[in-house]
Every structure is written in structure tokens, then in C-alpha cells.
Short mmCIF file of C-alpha atoms in Angstrom, two decimals:
data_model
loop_
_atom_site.label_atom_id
_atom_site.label_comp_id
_atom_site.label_asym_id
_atom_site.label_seq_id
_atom_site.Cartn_x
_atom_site.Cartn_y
_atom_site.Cartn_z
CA UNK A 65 1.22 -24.50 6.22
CA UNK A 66 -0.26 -21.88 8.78
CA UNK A 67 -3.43 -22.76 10.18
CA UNK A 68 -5.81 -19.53 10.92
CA UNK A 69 -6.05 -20.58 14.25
CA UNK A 70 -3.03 -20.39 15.40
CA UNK A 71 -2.69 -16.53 14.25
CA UNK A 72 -2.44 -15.44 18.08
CA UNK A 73 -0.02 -16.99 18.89
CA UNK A 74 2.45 -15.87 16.01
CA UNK A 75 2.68 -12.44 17.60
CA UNK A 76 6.13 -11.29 18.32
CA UNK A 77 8.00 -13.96 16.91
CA UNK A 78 11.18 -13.61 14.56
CA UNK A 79 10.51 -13.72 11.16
CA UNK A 80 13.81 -15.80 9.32
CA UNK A 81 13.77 -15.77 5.85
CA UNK A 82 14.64 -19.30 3.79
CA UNK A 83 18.40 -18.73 4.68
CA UNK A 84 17.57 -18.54 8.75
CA UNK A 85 18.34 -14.68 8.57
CA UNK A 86 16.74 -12.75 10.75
CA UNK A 87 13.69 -10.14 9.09
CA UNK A 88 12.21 -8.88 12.50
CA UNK A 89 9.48 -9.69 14.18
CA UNK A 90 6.06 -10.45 13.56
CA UNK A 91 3.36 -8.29 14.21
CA UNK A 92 0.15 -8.64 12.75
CA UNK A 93 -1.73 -10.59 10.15
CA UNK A 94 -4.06 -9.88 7.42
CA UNK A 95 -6.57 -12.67 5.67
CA UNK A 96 -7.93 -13.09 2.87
CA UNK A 97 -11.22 -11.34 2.74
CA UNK A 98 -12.47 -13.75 0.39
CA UNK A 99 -11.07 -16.94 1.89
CA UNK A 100 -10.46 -15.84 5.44
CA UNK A 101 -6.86 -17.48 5.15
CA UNK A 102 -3.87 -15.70 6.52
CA UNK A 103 -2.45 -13.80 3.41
CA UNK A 104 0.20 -11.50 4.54
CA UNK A 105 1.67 -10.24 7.71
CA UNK A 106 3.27 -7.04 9.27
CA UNK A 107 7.14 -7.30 10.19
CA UNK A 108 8.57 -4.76 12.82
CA UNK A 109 12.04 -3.77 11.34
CA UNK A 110 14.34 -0.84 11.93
CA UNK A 111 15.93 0.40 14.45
CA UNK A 112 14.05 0.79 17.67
CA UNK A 113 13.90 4.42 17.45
CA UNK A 114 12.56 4.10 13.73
CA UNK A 115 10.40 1.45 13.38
CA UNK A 116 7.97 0.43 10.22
CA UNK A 117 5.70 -2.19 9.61
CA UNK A 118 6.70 -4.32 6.08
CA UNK A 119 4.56 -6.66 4.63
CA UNK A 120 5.29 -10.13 3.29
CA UNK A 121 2.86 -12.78 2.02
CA UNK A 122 2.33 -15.92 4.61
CA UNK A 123 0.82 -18.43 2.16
CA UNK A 124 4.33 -20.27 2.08
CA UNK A 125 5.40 -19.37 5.50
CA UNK A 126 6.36 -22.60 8.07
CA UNK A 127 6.20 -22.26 11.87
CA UNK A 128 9.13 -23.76 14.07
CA UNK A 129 9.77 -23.17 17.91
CA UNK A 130 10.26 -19.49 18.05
CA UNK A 131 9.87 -18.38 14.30
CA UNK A 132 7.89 -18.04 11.48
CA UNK A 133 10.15 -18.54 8.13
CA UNK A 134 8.95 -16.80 4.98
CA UNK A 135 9.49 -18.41 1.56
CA UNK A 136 11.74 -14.60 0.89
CA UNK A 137 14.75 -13.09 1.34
CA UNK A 138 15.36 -10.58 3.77
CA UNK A 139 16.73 -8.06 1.47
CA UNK A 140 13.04 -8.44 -0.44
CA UNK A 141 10.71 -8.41 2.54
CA UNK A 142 12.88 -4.92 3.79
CA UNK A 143 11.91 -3.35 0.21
CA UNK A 144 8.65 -3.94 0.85
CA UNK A 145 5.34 -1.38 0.90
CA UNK A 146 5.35 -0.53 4.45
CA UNK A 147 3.27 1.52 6.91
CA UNK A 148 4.27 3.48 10.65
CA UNK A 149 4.32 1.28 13.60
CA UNK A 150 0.62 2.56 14.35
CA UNK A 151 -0.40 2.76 10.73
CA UNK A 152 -2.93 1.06 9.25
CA UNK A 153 -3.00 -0.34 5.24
CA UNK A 154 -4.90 1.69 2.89
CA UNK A 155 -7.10 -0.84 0.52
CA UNK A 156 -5.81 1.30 -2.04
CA UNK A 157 -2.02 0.35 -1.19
CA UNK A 158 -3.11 -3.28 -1.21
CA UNK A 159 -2.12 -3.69 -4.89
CA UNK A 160 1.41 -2.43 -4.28
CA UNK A 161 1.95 -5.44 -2.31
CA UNK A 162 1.05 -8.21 -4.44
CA UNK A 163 2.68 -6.46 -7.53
CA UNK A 164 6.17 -6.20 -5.00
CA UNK A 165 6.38 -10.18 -4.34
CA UNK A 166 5.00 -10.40 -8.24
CA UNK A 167 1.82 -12.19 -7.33
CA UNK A 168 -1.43 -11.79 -8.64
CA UNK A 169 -3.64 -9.39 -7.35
CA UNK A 170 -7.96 -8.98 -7.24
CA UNK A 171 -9.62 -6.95 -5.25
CA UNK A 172 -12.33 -8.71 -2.75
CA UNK A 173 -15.82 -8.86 -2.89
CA UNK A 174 -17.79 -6.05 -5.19
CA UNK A 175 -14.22 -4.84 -5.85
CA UNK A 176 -12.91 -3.67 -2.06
CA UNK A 177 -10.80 -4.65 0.59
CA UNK A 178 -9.08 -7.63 -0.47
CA UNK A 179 -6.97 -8.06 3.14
CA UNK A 180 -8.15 -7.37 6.78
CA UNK A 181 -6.24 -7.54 9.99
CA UNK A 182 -6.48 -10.21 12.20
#
């Protein structure tokens, strides 16, 4: 399990998924607005002249010396809803996640942002 605190320091790391293949790297994490626990992160993939941000859920990820393995595949996490490298994620978007790694999905409190970035 990820602890919150340790959110910081997950910056930049490789993201494997649960065969050891390489994703990309990790760049930034969103919580749980209503729990404040790490719910999904950004992955930098592409090439380095066209970069996006993909998101994949963290509730399952493990942390090793260097990496951060997701409980999916890479071929899932690159068909992920993504943003631009400088983007930002659209509360209305937030759906299209959950519904991509079929998970359940409810918006936050009085029906708004259910993820923030950390």
C-alpha cells in the first residue's frame, strides 16, 4: 500500500506494470477528495517530442527501489483518458477514468471534484 506521505517522493519514477514492463514515468498524483488517499496518478508516456499525461488508479499500486508497479497492464494504462504534459483534468473528465479501469465512480462532496492533485 502507498502511504500519502510518501507522495513526494514518487515523482519521476518508472511506472512497471504487474509483468515489470515499463509504462513511463510518474508524474503527479491525485487524492481522493473525500478520503484524501492517493487515487490515481499521471504517467509521462510518448515519445519525448510528444508527450501526454495517462492516468491509472494507485489504490493497488506497490513501491520498490526505483518504481512504482500498478496492478495494470501497460497496454491498458496507454489507452487511458489522458491530458497534455501541462494540462490539467477537467472534473468533468473524471468519470471517464473510473469507467476506463471499470471501477465505480461518485462524484465528491455536494456532487464536484472527486480527485485533486497533489
Amino acid at each position: 500500500m502507498i502511504h500519502p506521505a510518501d507522495i513526494r517522493e514518487w515523482r519521476n519514477r518508472d511506472v512497471i506494470d504487474p509483468e515489470g514492463r515499463k509504462i513511463g514515468a510518474l508524474e503527479g498524483v491525485y487524492v481522493d477528495t473525500t478520503t484524501d488517499a492517493p487515487s490515481v496518478a499521471t504517467v509521462r508516456t510518448g515519445l519525448p517530442t510528444r508527450q501526454r499525461l495517462v492516468f491509472v488508479p494507485v489504490d493497488e499500486a506497490t513501491v520498490g527501489p526505483g518504481y512504482v508497479r500498478v496492478a495494470y497492464t501497460k497496454g491498458q494504462v496507454r489507452k487511458a483518458p489522458s491530458i497534455g504534459t501541462d494540462g490539467v483534468l477537467p472534473a468533468a473528465r473524471e468519470e471517464e477514468i473510473f469507467k476506463h479501469y471499470d471501477r465505480p465512480y461518485e462524484p465528491g462532496a455536494d456532487r464536484g471534484r472527486r480527485l485533486a492533485r497533489r
